[in-house]
Coordinates of C-alpha atoms in Angstrom, one line a residue:
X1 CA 0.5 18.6 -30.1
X2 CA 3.8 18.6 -27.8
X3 CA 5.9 15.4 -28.9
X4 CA 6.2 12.6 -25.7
X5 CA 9.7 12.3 -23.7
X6 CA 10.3 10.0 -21.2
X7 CA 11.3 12.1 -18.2
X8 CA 12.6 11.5 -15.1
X9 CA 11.1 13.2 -12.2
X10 CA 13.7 14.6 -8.8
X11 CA 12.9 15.9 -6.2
X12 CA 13.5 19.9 -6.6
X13 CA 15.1 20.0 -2.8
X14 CA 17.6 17.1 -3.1
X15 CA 17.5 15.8 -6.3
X16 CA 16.7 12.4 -5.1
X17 CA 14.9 9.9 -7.9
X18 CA 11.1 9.9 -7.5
X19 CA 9.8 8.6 -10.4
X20 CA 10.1 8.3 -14.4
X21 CA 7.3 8.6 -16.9
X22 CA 6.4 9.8 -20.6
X23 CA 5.6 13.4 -20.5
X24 CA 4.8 16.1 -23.6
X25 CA 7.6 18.1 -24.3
X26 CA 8.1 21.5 -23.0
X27 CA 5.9 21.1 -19.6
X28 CA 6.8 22.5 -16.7
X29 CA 7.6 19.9 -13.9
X30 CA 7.7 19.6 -10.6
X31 CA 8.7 16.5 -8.2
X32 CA 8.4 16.8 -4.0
X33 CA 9.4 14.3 -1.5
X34 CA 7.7 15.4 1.9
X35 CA 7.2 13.8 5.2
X36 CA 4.2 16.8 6.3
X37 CA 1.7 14.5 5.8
X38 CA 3.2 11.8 7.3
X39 CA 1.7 8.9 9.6
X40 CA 3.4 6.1 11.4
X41 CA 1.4 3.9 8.4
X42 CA 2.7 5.7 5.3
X43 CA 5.7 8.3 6.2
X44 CA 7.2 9.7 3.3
X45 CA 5.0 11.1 0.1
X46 CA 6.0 11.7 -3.1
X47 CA 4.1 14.1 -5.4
X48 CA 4.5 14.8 -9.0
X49 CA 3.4 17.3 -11.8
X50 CA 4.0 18.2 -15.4
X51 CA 1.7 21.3 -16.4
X52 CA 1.2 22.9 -20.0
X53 CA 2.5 26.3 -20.6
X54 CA -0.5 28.0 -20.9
X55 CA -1.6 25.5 -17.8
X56 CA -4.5 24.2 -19.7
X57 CA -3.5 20.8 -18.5
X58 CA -2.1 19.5 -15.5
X59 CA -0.8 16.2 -15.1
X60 CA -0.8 14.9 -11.1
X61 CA 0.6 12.3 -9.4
X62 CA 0.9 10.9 -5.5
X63 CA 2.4 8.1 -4.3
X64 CA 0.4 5.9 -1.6
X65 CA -1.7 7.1 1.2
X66 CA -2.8 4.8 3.7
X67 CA -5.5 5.7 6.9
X68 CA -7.0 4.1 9.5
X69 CA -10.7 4.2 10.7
X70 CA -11.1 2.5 13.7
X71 CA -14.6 1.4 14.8
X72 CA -14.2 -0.5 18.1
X73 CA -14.9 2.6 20.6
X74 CA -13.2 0.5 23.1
X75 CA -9.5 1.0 20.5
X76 CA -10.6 4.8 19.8
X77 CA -10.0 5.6 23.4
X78 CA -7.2 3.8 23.9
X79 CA -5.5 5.2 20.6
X80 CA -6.3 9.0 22.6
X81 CA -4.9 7.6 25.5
X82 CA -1.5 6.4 24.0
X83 CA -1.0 9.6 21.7
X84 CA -1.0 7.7 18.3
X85 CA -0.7 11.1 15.4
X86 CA -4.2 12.1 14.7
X87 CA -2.5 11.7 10.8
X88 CA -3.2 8.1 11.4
X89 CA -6.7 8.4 11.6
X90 CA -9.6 9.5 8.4
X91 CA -13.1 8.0 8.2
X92 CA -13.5 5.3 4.7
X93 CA -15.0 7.2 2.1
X94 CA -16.8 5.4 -0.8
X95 CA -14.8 5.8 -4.3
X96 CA -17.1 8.1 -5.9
X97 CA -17.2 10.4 -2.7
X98 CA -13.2 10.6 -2.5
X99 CA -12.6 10.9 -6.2
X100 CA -15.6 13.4 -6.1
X101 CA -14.0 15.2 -3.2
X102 CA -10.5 15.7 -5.1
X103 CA -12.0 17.1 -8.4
X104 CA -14.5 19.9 -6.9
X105 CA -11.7 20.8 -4.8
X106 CA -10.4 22.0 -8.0
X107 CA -13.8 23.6 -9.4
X108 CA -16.2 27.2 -8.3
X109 CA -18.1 26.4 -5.5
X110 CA -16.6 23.2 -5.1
X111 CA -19.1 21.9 -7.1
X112 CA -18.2 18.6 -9.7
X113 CA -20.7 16.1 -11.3
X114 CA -19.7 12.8 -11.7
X115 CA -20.1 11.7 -15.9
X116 CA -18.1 8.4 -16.4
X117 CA -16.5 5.6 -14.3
X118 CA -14.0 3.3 -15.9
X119 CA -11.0 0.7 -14.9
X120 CA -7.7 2.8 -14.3
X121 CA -5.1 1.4 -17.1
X122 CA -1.9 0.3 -15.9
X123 CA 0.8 -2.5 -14.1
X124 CA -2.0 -2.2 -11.1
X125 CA -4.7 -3.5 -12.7
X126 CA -2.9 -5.5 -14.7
X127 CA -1.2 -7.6 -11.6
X128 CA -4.2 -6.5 -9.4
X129 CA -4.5 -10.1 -8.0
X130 CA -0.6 -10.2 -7.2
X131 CA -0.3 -7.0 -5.8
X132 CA -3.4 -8.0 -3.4
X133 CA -2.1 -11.0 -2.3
X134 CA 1.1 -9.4 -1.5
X135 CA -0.9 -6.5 0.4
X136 CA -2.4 -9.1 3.0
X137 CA 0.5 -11.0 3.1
X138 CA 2.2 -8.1 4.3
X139 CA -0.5 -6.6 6.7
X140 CA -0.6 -9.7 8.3
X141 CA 2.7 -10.3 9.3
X142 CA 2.9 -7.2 10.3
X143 CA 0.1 -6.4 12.0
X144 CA -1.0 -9.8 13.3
X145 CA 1.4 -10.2 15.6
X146 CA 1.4 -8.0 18.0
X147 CA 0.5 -8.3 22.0
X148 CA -3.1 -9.5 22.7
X149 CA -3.8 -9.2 18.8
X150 CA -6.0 -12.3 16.9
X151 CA -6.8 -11.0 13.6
X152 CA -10.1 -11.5 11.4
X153 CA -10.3 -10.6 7.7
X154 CA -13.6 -9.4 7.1
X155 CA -13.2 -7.8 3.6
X156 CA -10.2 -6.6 1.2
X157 CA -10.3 -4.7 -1.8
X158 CA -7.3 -3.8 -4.6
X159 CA -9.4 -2.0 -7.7
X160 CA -7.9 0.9 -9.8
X161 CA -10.9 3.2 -10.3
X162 CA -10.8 6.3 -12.9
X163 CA -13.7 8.9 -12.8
X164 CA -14.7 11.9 -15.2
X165 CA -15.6 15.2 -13.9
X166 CA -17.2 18.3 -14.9
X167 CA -17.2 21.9 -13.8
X168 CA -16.4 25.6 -14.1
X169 CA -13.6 27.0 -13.1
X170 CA -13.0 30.5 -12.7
X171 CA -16.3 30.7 -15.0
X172 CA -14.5 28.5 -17.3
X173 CA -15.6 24.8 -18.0
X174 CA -13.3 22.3 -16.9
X175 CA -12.4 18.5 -16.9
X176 CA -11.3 16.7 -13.8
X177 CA -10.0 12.7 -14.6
X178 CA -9.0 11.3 -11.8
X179 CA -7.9 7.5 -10.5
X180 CA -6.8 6.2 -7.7
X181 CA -5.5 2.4 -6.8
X182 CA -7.4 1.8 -3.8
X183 CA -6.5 -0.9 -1.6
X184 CA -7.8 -2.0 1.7
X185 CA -9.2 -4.5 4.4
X186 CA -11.4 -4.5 7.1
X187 CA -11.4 -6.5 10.1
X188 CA -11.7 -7.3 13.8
X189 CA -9.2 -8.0 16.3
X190 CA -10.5 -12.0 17.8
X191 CA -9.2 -11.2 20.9
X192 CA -10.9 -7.9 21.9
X193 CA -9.5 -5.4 23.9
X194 CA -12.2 -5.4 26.4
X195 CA -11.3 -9.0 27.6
X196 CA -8.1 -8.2 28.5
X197 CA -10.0 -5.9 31.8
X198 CA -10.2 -9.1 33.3
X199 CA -12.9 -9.0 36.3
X200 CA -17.0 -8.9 35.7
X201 CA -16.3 -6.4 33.1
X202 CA -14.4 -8.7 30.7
X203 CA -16.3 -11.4 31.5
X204 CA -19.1 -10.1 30.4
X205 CA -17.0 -8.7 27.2
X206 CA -16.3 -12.2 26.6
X207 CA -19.7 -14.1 26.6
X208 CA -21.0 -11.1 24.0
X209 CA -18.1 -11.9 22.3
X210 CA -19.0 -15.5 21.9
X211 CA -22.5 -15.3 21.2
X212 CA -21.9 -13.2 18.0
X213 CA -22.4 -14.7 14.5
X214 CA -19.2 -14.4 12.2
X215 CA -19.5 -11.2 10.0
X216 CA -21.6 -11.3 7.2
X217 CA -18.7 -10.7 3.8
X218 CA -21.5 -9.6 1.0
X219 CA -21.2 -6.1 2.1
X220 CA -19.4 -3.6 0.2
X221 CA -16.1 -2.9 1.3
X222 CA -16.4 0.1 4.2
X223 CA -20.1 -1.5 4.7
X224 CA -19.2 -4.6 6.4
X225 CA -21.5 -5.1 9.8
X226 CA -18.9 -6.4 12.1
X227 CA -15.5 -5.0 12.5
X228 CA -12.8 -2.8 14.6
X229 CA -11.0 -1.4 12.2
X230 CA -10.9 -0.2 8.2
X231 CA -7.3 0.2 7.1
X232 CA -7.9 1.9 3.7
X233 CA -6.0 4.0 1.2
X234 CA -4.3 3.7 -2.1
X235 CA -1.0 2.6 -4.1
X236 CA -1.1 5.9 -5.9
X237 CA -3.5 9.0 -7.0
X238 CA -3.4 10.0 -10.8
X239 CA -5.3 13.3 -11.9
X240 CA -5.3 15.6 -14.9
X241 CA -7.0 18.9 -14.8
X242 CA -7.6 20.8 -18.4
X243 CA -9.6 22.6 -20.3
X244 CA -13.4 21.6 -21.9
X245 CA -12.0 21.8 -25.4
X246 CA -8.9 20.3 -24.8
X247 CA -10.2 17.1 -22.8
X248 CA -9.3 14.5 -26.1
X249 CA -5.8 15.2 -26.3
X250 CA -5.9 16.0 -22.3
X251 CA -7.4 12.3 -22.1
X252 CA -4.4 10.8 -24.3
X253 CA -1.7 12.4 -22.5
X254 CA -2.9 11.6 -18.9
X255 CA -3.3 7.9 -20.1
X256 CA 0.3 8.1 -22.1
X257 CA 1.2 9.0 -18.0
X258 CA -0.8 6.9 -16.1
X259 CA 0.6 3.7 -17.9
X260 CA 4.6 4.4 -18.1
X261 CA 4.6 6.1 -14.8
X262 CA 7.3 4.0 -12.5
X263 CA 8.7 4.8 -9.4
X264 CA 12.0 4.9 -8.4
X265 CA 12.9 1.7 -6.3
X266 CA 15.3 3.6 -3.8
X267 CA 12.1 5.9 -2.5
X268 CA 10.1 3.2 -2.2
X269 CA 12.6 1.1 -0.1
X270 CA 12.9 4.4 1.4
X271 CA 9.4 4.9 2.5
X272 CA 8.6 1.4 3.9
X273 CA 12.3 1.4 6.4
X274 CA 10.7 4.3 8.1
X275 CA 7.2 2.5 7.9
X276 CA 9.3 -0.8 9.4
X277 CA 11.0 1.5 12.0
X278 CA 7.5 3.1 13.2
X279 CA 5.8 -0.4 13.5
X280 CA 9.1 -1.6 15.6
X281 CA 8.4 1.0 17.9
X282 CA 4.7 0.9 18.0
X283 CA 5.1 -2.9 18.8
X284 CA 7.8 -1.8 21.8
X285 CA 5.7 0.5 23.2
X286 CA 2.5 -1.9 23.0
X287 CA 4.3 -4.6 24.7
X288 CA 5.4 -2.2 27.7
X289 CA 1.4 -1.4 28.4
X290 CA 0.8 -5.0 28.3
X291 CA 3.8 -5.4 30.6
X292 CA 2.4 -2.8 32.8
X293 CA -1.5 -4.2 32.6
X294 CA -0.3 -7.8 33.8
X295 CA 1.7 -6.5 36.6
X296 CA -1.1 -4.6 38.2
X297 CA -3.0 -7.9 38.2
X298 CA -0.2 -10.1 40.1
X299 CA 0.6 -7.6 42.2
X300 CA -3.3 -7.4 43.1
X301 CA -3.1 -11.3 43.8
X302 CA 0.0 -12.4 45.4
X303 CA 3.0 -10.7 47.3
X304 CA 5.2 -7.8 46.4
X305 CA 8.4 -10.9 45.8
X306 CA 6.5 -13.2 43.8
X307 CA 5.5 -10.4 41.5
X308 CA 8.8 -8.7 41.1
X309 CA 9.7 -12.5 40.0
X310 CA 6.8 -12.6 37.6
X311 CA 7.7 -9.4 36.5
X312 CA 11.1 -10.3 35.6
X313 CA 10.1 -13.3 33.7
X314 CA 7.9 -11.9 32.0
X315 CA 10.0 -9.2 30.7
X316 CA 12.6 -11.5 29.8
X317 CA 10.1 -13.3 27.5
X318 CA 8.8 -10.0 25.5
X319 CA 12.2 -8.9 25.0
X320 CA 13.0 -12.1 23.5
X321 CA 9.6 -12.2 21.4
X322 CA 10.5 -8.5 20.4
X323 CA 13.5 -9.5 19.0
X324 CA 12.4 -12.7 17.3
X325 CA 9.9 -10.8 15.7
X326 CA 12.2 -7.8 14.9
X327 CA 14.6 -10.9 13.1
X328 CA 11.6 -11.7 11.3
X329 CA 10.3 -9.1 9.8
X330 CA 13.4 -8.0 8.8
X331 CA 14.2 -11.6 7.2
X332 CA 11.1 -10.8 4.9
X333 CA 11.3 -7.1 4.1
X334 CA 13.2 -7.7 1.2
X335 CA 11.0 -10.4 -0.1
X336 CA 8.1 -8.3 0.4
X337 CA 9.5 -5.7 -1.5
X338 CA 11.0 -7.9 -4.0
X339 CA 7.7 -9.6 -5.0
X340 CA 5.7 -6.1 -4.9
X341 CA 8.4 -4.9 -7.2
X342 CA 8.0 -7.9 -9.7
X343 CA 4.3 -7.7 -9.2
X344 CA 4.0 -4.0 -10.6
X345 CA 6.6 -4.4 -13.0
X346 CA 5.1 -7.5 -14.4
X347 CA 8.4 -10.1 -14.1
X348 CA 9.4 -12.8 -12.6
X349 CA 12.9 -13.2 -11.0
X350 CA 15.2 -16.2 -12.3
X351 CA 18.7 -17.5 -11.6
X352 CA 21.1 -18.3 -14.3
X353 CA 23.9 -21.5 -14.1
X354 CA 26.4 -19.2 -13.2
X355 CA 24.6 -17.5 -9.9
X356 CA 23.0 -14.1 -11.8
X357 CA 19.6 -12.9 -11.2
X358 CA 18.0 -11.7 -14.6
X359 CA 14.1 -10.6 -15.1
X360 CA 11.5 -12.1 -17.4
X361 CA 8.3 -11.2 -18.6
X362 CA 5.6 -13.3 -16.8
X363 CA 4.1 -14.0 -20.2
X364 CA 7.2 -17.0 -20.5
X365 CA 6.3 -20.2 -19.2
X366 CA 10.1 -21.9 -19.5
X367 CA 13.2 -20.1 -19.5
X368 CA 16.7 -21.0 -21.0
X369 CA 20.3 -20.1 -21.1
X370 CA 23.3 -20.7 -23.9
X371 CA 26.6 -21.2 -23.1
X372 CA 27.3 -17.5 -23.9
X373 CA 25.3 -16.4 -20.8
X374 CA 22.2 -15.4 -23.2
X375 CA 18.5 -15.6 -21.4
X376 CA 15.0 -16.2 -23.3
X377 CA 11.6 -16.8 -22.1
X378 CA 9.3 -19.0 -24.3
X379 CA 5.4 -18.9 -23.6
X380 CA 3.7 -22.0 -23.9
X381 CA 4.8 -25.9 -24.5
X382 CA 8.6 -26.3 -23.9
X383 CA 10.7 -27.1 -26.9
X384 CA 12.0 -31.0 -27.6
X385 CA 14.6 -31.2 -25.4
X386 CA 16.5 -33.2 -27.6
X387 CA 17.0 -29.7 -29.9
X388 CA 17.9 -28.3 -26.5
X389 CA 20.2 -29.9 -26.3
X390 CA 22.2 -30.1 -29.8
X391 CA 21.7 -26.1 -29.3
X392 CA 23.2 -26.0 -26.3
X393 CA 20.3 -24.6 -24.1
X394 CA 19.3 -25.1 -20.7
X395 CA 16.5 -24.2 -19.0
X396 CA 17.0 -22.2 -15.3
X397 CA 14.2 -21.7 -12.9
X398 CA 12.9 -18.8 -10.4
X399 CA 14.7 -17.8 -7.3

């Protein structure tokens, strides 16, 4: 059996830092950073692969995918009308239909049955709860504040899933193990976009609206009765493709890769500017049709002065909510990012006497410092702090 190396994967184009993670020996590698599958939710993509010699096993690895599925026939016509990329856009499909899916792609006749479903190992599952948090956290403040836009949470989900497949290929039996951290949340938009008509038509829109019960949340996620829209997708895709009679050793390497797979801090930072820039401009451009709906109203209802004044004001005020929310968002990118880092990596961030920012395990419940600079976390009850202090420790807190 190949010895494990800790390898760090590049990009084969630039060289840039995708990812590091323990690897047999001797397998040929390959690391891609792409933008062809781009969409304005998820714009760069990193993928990754170590393959045998012989290619009896192939080790796979993509970095997140996120989609949109939107329900609300009222949004799917205006998303046609305003061009978004039809990359955007893919139908929810239940876990054991994607991951189902991805294996036969692999398999004759595109044919794979479904043997064993487990929990995918790893710093997902093992900060699920963190790492979901931070996920609405950040898809509200983004995408709740946009024109005309009142959102309603129906469902969320953050679960790494790992399936077991079997098939032939080439005549040959095969083994298809693959994972994915699926994230996602469905919900509704309060103020619907049919109210904003105004006239008969949205009034009408609006008493509908009002008589409807709140959705029902003891659906499955992708099932839930009332919604607009199902943003779903996943932190990152993990798959291993081998031989029948090489599936135990298969199994331990792909789990060896699966659990010390990291990636590289600049592509992720990377990844989400461009997704920042795309929302800034999708939030620009939404704001100019809102601009453009209101002053067809005032100009139906008073004269052509009083609405070039309205227009004017109005203008003034969206430029000035653009760049509020531009000041923002950009005030709490980093914190995003900083706690989705700590979240994965399983840390906490704290800051010593002197100003420095050092990383503990979240196991420690106190932290000190010594007078030479020296940090330890302790789990469990804090030590006398009479000894603390004859040893010269003090304890320092999170930033």
């Amino acid at each position: 059996m190949p010895t494990p190396i800790q390898f760090s994967f590049k990009d084969r184009t630039t060289g840039a830092p995708v990812a590091n993670a323990i690897i047999p020996e001797g397998y040929f590698v390959n690391a891609t950073i792409t933008d062809k599958y781009a969409n304005d939710l998820v714009p760069l993509h990193a993928y990754t692969a170590a393959v045998a010699p012989d290619q009896s096993i192939v080790l796979n690895s993509n970095s997140k995918g996120m989609w949109e599925q939107l329900i609300n026939p009222l949004m799917q016509q205006t998303a046609k009308m305003t061009g978004v990329r039809k990359t955007n856009f893919a139908p929810y499909p239940d876990p054991d239909r994607y991951l189902s899916e991805y294996a036969a792609a692999y398999m004759d006749g595109k044919k794979a049955a479904l043997v064993a479903t487990a929990t995918l190992p790893g710093s997902f599952a093992d900060n699920r709860q963190a790492i979901h948090n931070n996920f609405l956290e950040e898809f509200i403040a983004r995408e709740g504040s946009g024109p005309n836009v009142q959102l309603e949470i129906v469902n969320s989900i953050c679960e790494p899933i790992l399936m077991k497949f079997i098939g032939k290929q080439q005549g040959k039996p095969k083994v298809v193990l693959v994972g994915y951290e699926l994230m996602g949340v469905e919900y509704r938009n309060a103020i619907r976009p049919e109210m904003l008509m105004g006239g008969p038509i949205g009034l009408v829109a609006l008493l509908k609206a009002s008589s409807k019960k709140k959705p029902a949340k003891s659906a499955p996620f992708g099932h839930a009765k009332e919604r607009d829209s199902i943003r779903w997708g996943y932190n990152r895709l993990y798959s291993c493709i081998c031989d029948a009679e090489l599936e135990q050793r298969a199994t331990e390497e792909f789990m060896r890769f699966v659990l010390s797979f990291t990636p590289d801090m600049s592509f992720i930072q990377r990844r989400e500017q461009l997704a920042y820039e795309n929302w800034v401009a999708a939030m620009q451009f939404a704001n100019q049709l809102s601009a453009q709906a209101r002053q067809g109203q005032i100009q139906a209802q008073q004269r052509a002065i009083e609405a070039s004044r309205m227009i004017a004001q109005n203008s003034a005020q969206m430029s000035a909510g653009i760049m509020d929310s531009w000041n923002q968002k950009m005030a709490s990118d980093s914190r995003i990012s900083q706690a989705r880092s700590e979240a994965i990596r399983g840390v906490n961030t704290y800051q010593t006497t002197g100003g420095r920012s050092v990383e503990v395990g979240v196991t420690a419940d106190h932290v000190y410092q010594n007078n030479y600079g020296d940090v330890y976390g302790v789990s469990g009850t804090a030590p006398d702090q009479e000894l603390l202090n004859r040893l010269n420790w003090t304890e320092i807190h999170r930033r």
